[in-house]
CSV table of C-alpha atoms in Angstrom, one decimal:
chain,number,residue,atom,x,y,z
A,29,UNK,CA,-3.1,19.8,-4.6
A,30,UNK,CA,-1.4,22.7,-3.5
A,31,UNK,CA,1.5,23.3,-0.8
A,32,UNK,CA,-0.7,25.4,1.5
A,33,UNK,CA,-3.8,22.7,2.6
A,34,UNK,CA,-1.2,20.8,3.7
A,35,UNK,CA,-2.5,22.1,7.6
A,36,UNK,CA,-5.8,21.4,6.3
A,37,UNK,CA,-5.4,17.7,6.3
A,38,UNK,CA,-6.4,15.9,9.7
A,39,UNK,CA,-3.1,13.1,10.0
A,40,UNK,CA,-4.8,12.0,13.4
A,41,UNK,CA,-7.6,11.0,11.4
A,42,UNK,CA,-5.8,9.6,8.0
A,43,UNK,CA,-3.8,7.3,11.0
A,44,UNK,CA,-6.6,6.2,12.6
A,45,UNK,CA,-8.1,5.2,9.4
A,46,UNK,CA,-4.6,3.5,8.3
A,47,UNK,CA,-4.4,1.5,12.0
A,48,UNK,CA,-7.8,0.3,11.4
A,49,UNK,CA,-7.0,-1.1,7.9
A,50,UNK,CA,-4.0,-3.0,9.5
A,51,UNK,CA,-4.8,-6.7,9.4
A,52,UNK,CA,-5.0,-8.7,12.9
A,53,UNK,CA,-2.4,-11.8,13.7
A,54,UNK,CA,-3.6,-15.0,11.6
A,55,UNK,CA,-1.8,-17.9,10.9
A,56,UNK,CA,-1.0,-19.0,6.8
A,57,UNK,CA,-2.2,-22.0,5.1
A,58,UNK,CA,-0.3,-24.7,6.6
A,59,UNK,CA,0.7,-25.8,2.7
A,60,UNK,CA,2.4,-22.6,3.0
A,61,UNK,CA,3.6,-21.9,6.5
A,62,UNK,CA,3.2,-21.7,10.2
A,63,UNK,CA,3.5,-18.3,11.7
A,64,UNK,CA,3.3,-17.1,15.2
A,65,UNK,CA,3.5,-13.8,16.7
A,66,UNK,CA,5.8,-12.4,19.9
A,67,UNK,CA,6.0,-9.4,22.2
A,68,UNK,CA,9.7,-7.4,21.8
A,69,UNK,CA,9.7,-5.5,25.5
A,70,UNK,CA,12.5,-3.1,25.5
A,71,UNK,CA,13.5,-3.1,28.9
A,72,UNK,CA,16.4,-1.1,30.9
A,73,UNK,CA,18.6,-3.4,29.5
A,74,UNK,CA,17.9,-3.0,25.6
A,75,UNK,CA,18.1,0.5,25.8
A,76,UNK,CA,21.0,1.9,23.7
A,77,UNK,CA,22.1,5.9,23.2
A,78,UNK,CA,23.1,7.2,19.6
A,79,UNK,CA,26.3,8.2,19.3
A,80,UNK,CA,25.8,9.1,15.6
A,81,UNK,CA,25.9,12.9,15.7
A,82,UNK,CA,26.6,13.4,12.1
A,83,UNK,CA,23.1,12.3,11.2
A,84,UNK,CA,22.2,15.8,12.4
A,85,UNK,CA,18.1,15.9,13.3
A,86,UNK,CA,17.5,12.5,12.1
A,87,UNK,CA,20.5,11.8,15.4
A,88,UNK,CA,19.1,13.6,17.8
A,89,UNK,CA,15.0,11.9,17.1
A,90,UNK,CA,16.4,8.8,17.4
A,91,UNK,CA,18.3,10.2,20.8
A,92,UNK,CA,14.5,11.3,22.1
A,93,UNK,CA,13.3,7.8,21.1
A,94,UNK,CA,15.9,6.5,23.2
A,95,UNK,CA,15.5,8.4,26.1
A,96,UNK,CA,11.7,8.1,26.1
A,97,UNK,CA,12.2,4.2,26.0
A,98,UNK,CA,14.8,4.5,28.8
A,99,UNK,CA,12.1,6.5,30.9
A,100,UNK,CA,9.5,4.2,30.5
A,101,UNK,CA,11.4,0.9,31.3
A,102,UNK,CA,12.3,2.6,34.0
A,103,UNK,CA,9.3,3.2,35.1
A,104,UNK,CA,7.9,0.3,34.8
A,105,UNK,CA,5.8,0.7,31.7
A,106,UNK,CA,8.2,-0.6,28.9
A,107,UNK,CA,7.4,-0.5,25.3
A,108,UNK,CA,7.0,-3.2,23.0
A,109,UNK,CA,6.3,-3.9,19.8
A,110,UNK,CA,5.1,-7.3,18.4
A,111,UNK,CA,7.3,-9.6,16.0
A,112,UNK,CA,6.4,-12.3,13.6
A,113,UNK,CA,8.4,-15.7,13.3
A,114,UNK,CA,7.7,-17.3,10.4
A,115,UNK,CA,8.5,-21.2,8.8
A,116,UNK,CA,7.8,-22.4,5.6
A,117,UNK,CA,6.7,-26.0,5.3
A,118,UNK,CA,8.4,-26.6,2.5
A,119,UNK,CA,11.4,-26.6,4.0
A,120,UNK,CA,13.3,-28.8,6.7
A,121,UNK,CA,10.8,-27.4,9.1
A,122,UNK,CA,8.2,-29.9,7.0
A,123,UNK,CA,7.9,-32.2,9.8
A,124,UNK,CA,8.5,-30.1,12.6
A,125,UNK,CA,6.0,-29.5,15.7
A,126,UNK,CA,5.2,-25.9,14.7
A,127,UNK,CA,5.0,-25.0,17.8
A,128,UNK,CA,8.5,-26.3,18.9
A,129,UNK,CA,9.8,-24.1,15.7
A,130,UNK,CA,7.9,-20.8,15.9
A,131,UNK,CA,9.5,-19.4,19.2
A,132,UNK,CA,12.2,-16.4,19.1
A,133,UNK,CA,14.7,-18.1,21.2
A,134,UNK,CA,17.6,-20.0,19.0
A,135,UNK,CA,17.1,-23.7,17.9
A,136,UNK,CA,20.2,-24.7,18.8
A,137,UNK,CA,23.7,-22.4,19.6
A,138,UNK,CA,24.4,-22.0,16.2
A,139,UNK,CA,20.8,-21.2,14.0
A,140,UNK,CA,20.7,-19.1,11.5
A,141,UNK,CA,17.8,-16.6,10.5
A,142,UNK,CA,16.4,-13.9,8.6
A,143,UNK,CA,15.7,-11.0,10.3
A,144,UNK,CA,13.1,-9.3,7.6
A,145,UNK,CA,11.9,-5.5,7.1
A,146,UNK,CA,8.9,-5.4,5.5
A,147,UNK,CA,7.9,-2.6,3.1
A,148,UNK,CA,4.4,-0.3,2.8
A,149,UNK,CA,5.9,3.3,2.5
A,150,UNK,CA,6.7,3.0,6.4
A,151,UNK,CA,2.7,3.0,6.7
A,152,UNK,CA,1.7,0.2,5.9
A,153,UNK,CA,2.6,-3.5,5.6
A,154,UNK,CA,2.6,-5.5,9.1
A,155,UNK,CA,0.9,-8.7,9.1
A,156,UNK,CA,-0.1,-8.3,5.0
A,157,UNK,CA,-0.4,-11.6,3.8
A,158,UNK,CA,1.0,-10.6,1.0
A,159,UNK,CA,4.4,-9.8,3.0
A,160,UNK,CA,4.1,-13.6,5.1
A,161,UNK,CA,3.6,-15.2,1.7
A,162,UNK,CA,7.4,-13.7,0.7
A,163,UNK,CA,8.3,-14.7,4.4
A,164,UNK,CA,7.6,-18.2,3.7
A,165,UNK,CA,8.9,-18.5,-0.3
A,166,UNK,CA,12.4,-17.2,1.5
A,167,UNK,CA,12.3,-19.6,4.5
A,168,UNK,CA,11.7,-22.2,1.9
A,169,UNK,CA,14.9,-21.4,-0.6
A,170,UNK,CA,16.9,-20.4,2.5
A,171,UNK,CA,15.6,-23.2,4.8
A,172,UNK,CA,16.0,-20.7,7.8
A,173,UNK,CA,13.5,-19.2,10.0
A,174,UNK,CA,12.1,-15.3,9.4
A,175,UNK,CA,11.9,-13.0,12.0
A,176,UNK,CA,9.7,-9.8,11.1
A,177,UNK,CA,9.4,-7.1,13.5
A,178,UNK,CA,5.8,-4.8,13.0
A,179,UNK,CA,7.9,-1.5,13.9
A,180,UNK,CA,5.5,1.4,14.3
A,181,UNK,CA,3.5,3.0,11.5
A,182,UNK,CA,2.9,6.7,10.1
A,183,UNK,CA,1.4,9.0,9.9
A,184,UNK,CA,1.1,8.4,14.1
A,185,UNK,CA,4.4,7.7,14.1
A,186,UNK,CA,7.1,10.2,12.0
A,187,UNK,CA,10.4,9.1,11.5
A,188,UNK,CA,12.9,7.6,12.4
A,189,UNK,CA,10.5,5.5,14.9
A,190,UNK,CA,10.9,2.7,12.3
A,191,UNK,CA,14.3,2.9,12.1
A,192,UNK,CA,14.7,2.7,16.1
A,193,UNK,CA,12.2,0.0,16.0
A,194,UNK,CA,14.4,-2.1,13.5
A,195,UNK,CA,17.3,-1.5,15.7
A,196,UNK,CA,16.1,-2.2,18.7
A,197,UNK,CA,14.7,-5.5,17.2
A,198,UNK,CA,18.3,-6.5,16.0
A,199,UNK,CA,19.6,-5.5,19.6
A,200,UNK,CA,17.2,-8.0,20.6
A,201,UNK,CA,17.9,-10.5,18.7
A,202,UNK,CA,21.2,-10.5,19.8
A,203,UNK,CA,20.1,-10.6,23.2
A,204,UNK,CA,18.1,-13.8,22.7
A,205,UNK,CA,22.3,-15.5,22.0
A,206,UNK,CA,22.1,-15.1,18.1
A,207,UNK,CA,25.1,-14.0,16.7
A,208,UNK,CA,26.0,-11.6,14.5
A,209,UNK,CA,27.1,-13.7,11.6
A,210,UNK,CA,24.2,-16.0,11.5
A,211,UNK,CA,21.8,-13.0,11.0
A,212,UNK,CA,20.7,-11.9,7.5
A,213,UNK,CA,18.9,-8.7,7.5
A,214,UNK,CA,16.7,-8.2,4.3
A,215,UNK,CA,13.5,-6.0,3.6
A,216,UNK,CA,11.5,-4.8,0.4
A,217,UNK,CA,10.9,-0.8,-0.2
A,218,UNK,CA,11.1,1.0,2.7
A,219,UNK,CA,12.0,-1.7,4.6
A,220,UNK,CA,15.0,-2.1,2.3
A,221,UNK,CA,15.9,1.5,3.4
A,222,UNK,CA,15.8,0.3,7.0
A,223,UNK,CA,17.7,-2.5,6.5
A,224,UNK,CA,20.6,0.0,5.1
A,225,UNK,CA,19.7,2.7,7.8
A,226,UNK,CA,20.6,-0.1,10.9
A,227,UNK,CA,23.6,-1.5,9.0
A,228,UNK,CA,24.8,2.5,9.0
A,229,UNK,CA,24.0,3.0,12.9
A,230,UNK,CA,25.9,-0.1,13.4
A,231,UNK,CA,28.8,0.6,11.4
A,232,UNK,CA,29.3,4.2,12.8
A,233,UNK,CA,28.5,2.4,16.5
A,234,UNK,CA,31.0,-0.2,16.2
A,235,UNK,CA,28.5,-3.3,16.5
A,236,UNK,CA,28.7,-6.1,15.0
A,237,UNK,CA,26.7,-6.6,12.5
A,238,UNK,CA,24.9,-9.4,10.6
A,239,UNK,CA,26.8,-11.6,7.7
A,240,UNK,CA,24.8,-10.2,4.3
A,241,UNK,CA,22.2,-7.8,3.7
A,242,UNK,CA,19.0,-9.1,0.5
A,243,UNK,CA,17.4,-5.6,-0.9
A,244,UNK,CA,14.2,-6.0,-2.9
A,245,UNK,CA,13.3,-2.9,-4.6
A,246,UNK,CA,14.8,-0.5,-2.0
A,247,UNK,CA,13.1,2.6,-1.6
A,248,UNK,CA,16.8,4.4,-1.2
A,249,UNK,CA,15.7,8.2,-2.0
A,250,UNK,CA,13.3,9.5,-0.3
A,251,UNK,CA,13.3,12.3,-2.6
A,252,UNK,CA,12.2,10.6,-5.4
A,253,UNK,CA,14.9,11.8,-7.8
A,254,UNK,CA,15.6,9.7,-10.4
A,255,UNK,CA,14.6,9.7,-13.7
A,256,UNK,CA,12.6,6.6,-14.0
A,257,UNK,CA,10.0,8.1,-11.5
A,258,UNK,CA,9.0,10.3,-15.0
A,259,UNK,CA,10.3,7.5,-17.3
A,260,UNK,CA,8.3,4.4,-15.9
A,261,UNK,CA,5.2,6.0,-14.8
A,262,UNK,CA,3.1,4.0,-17.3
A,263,UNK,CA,4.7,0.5,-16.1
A,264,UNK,CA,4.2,0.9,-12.8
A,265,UNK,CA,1.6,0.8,-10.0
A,266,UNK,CA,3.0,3.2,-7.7
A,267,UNK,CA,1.7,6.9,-8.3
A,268,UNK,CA,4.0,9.0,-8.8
A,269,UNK,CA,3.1,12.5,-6.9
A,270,UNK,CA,4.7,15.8,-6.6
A,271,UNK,CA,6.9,16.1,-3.2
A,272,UNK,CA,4.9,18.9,-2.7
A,273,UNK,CA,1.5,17.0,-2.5
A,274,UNK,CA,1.1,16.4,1.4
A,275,UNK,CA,-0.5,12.8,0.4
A,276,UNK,CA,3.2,11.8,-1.2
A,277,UNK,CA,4.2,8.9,0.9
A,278,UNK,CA,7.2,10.8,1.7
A,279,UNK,CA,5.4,13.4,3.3
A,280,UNK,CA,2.9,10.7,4.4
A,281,UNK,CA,6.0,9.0,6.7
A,282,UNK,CA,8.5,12.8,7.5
A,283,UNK,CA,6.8,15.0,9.7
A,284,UNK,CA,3.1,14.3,8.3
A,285,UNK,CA,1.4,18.0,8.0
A,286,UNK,CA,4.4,19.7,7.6
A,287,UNK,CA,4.8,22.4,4.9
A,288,UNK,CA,7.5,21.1,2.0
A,289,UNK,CA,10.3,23.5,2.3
A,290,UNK,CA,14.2,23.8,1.0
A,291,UNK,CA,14.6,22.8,4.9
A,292,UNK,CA,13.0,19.6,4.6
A,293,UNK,CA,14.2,18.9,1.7
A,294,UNK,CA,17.7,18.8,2.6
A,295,UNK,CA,16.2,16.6,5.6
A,296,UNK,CA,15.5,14.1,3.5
A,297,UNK,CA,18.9,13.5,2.0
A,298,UNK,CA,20.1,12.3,5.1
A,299,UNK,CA,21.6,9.0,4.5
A,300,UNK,CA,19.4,7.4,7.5
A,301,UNK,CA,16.5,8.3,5.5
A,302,UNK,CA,17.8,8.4,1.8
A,303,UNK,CA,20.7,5.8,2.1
A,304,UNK,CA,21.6,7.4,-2.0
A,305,UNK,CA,23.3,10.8,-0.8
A,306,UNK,CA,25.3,8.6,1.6
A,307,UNK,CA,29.1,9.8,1.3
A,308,UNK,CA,30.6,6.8,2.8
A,309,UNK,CA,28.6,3.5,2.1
A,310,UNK,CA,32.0,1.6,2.8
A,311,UNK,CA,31.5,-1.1,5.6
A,312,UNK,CA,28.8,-2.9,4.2
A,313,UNK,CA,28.0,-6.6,4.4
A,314,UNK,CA,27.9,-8.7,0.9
A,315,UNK,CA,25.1,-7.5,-0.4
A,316,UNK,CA,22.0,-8.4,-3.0
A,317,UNK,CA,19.9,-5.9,-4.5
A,318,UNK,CA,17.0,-7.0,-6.7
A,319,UNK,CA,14.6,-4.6,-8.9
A,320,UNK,CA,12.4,-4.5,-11.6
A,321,UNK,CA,13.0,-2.9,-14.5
A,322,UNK,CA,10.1,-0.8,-15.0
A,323,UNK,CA,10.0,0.7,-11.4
A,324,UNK,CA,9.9,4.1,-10.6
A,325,UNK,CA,12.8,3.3,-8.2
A,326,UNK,CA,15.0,2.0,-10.8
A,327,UNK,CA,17.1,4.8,-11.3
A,328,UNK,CA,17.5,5.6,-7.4
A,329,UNK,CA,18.3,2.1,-6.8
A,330,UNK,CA,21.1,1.7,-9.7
A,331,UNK,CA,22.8,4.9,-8.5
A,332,UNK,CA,22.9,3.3,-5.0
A,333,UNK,CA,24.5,0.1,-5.8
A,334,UNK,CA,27.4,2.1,-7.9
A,335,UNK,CA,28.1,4.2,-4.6
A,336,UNK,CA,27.7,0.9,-2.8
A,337,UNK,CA,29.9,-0.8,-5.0
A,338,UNK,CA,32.5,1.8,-5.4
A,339,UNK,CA,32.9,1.9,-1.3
A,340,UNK,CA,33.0,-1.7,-1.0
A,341,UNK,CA,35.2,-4.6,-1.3
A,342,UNK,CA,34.7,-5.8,-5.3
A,343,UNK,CA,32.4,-8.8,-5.7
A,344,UNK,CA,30.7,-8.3,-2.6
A,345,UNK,CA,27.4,-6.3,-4.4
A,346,UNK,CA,25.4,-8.1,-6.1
A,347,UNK,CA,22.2,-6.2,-8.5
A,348,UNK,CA,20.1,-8.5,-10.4
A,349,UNK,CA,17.3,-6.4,-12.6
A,350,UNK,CA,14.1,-8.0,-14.2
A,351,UNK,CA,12.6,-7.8,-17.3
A,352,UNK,CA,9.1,-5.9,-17.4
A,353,UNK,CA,8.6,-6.2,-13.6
A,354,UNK,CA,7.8,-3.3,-11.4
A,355,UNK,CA,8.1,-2.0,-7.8
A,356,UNK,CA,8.6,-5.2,-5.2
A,357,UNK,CA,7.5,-7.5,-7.9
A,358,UNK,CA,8.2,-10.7,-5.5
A,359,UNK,CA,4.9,-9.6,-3.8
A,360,UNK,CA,3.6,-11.2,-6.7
A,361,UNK,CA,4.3,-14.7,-6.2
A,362,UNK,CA,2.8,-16.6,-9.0
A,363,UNK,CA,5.4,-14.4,-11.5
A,364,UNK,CA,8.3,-16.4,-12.8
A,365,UNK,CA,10.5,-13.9,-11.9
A,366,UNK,CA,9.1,-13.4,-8.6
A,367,UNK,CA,10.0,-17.2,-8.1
A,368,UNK,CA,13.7,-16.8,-9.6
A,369,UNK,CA,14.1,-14.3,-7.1
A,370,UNK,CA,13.5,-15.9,-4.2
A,371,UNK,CA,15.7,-18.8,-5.8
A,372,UNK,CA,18.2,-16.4,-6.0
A,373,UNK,CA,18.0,-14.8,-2.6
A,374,UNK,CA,18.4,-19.0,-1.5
A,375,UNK,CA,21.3,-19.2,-2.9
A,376,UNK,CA,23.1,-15.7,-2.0
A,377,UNK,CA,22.0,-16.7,1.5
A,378,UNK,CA,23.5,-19.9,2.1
A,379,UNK,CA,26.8,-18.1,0.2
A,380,UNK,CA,27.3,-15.9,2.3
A,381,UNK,CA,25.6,-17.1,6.0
C-alpha cells in the first residue's frame, strides 16, 4: 500500500471498530482463577509533572497528558481507567474467600505483587483471556497477586497515553501503601516496552522504583530493525509490514494517519518508545528477558539486553531464548516451553522480590 492513502484511511472508524472488538469484564474458570476488576481515579493528588526534557516530543505529550488530568481532577471530572486484580487458585490463595483477595488495597503491610503490562501492539489486549490465563500461570509460580491496568488503546489514543497510563497506575499503587521493593513490574510486547519506558521516567525522576522487572518478548524497537524481522518471517505469526504501510502497528499506535517521514522516524527512536537506541540503560532493576527463537523481535530484543547488560551491574540480566517458539509464545499455555517459562519467571521472582 502506498505512503500517500495514508489520509485516506478513516482511524476514527478503524478505533471504533477495535473498541468494539475489546472483550467486556468476565471472571476465569475458578480451576484457573478469580479476577475482579477496579476503577484507578487519578485525582489532584496523583497528578505528577515530567521533568524528563531530554525525551524531547515524546516529554512534552506526556507533559499535555499531565496537565489535561490535572485540569480535569480539578474540575471535578477525574479520569480513570479500570484495572484487573487477578489470583490464581493454584496458589496459597486456593482456599481463600475470593472476594477478601481480589481487592487493590495490600493484604497485609508487607504483600508483594505483580504489577503486569499486557501486550496487543498498544491496541489491543485488555481483558483477552488469553492475557488473564498468563496472569494466573504467574500468580501460580510466584504465589503473588497481579495487578493489570487496561491503559488506553490506539488508534483513539496515540502515544505515549499508555505509557502515562502505566505510570500513573504505578503512582497509584504506591499510593494504596505498597512499596517499592515489593512491586514486580512485567509485561509481554508492547507492554514489555512500557514496562522499560516507566522504569526510565522513574530513574531520570528519582522515584523509587520496584525490586525486578520480567520481559516476555519485548517489543523494544519500534522501528522494526533487526534482522530477524526478514529472517524469521516464515516462523512467525506476526506480519511483518513495511514502516511505510499506514496499517503497520507502529503506525497503527504513533500518530495513526500520519504520513511516514525521516521526522518520524527519528521519533520513534526515542528510548520511551524504542527502549533499543537508549544511550544510558544503566539504573535498571535485576532483570529477566524471555523470547522465542523464531520471532521477528529476536534480533531487537538481543541487541537490547547487550546495551542493558553492558550499563548494568553484571549478573543482574538475565535472557533466556527458546527453541522454535515465536512472538509472546507464553500466550500459548499448553506449550512446554510456555510452561518453563512461567516456572522460570517463579523463581526469578521470589530471587529477587
Amino acid at each position: 500500500m502506498s505512503n500517500d492513502t495514508a489520509p485516506m484511511i478513516d482511524f476514527a472508524f478503524v478505533a471504533d471498530y477495535i473498541a468494539m472488538n475489546n472483550l467486556p469484564n468476565r471472571p476465569l474458570q475458578p480451576n484457573i482463577g478469580y479476577n475482579q476488576e477496579h476503577n484507578i481515579v487519578f485525582n489532584t493528588s496523583s497528578c505528577v509533572e515530567y521533568n524528563v526534557p531530554h525525551y524531547g516530543l515524546s516529554s512534552d505529550k506526556l507533559n499535555q497528558m499531565a496537565a489535561s488530568d490535572k485540569q480535569l481532577a480539578q474540575m471535578g471530572r477525574p479520569r480513570s481507567i479500570s484495572c484487573q486484580v487477578l489470583v490464581s487458585t493454584q496458589s496459597e490463595f486456593a482456599d481463600c474467600d475470593p472476594n477478601g483477595v481480589l481487592g487493590m488495597d495490600p493484604l497485609h503491610p508487607h504483600e508483594r505483587i505483580i504489577l503486569y503490562f499486557h501486550g496487543g501492539a498498544y491496541c489491543v489486549g485488555e481483558r483477552s483471556l488469553t492475557h488473564m490465563h498468563v496472569y494466573a500461570h504467574i500468580s501460580r509460580t510466584t504465589g503473588r497477586r497481579v495487578f493489570s491496568p487496561n491503559y488506553r488503546l490506539a488508534p483513539r489514543h496515540g502515544f505515549p497515553s499508555q505509557l502515562h497510563d502505566c505510570f500513573m497506575t504505578y503512582k497509584y499503587i504506591l499510593s494504596l501503601g505498597f512499596e517499592p521493593q515489593n512491586i514486580v513490574l512485567a509485561g509481554d510486547s508492547a507492554g514489555g516496552a512500557l514496562v522499560i519506558g516507566v522504569l526510565l521516567l522513574l530513574r531520570d525522576m528519582k522515584c523509587s522504583s520496584p525490586s525486578a522487572a520480567v520481559l516476555v518478548s519485548p517489543w523494544v524497537d519500534a522501528t522494526c530493525s533487526g534482522d530477524s524481522w526478514t529472517r524469521n518471517q516464515q516462523f512467525d505469526y506476526l506480519p511483518a509490514l513495511p514502516l511505510n504501510d499506514p496499517f503497520h502497528p507502529t503506525r497503527m499506535f504513533y500518530d495513526a494517519g500520519r504520513k511516514f517521514s525521516p521526522t518520524m522516524l527519528e521519533e520513534l527512536q526515542c528510548p520511551l518508545v524504542s527502549p533499543v537506541f537508549g544511550s544510558d540503560l544503566s539504573g535498571m532493576p535485576p532483570m529477566l528477558v524471555q523470547m522465542g527463537r523464531n520471532e521477528l523481535l529476536h534480533d531487537d530484543i538481543e541487541k537490547f539486553v547487550t546495551k542493558v547488560k553492558h550499563d548494568n551491574k553484571q549478573g543482574s540480566v538475565f535472557l533466556e531464548t527458546y527453541e522454535h517458539m515465536p512472538h509472546v509464545f507464553v500466550l500459548f499455555d499448553f506449550a512446554d516451553a510456555a510452561q518453563r517459562a512461567f516456572s522460570s519467571i517463579g523463581s526469578f521472582v521470589r530471587e529477587h522480590n
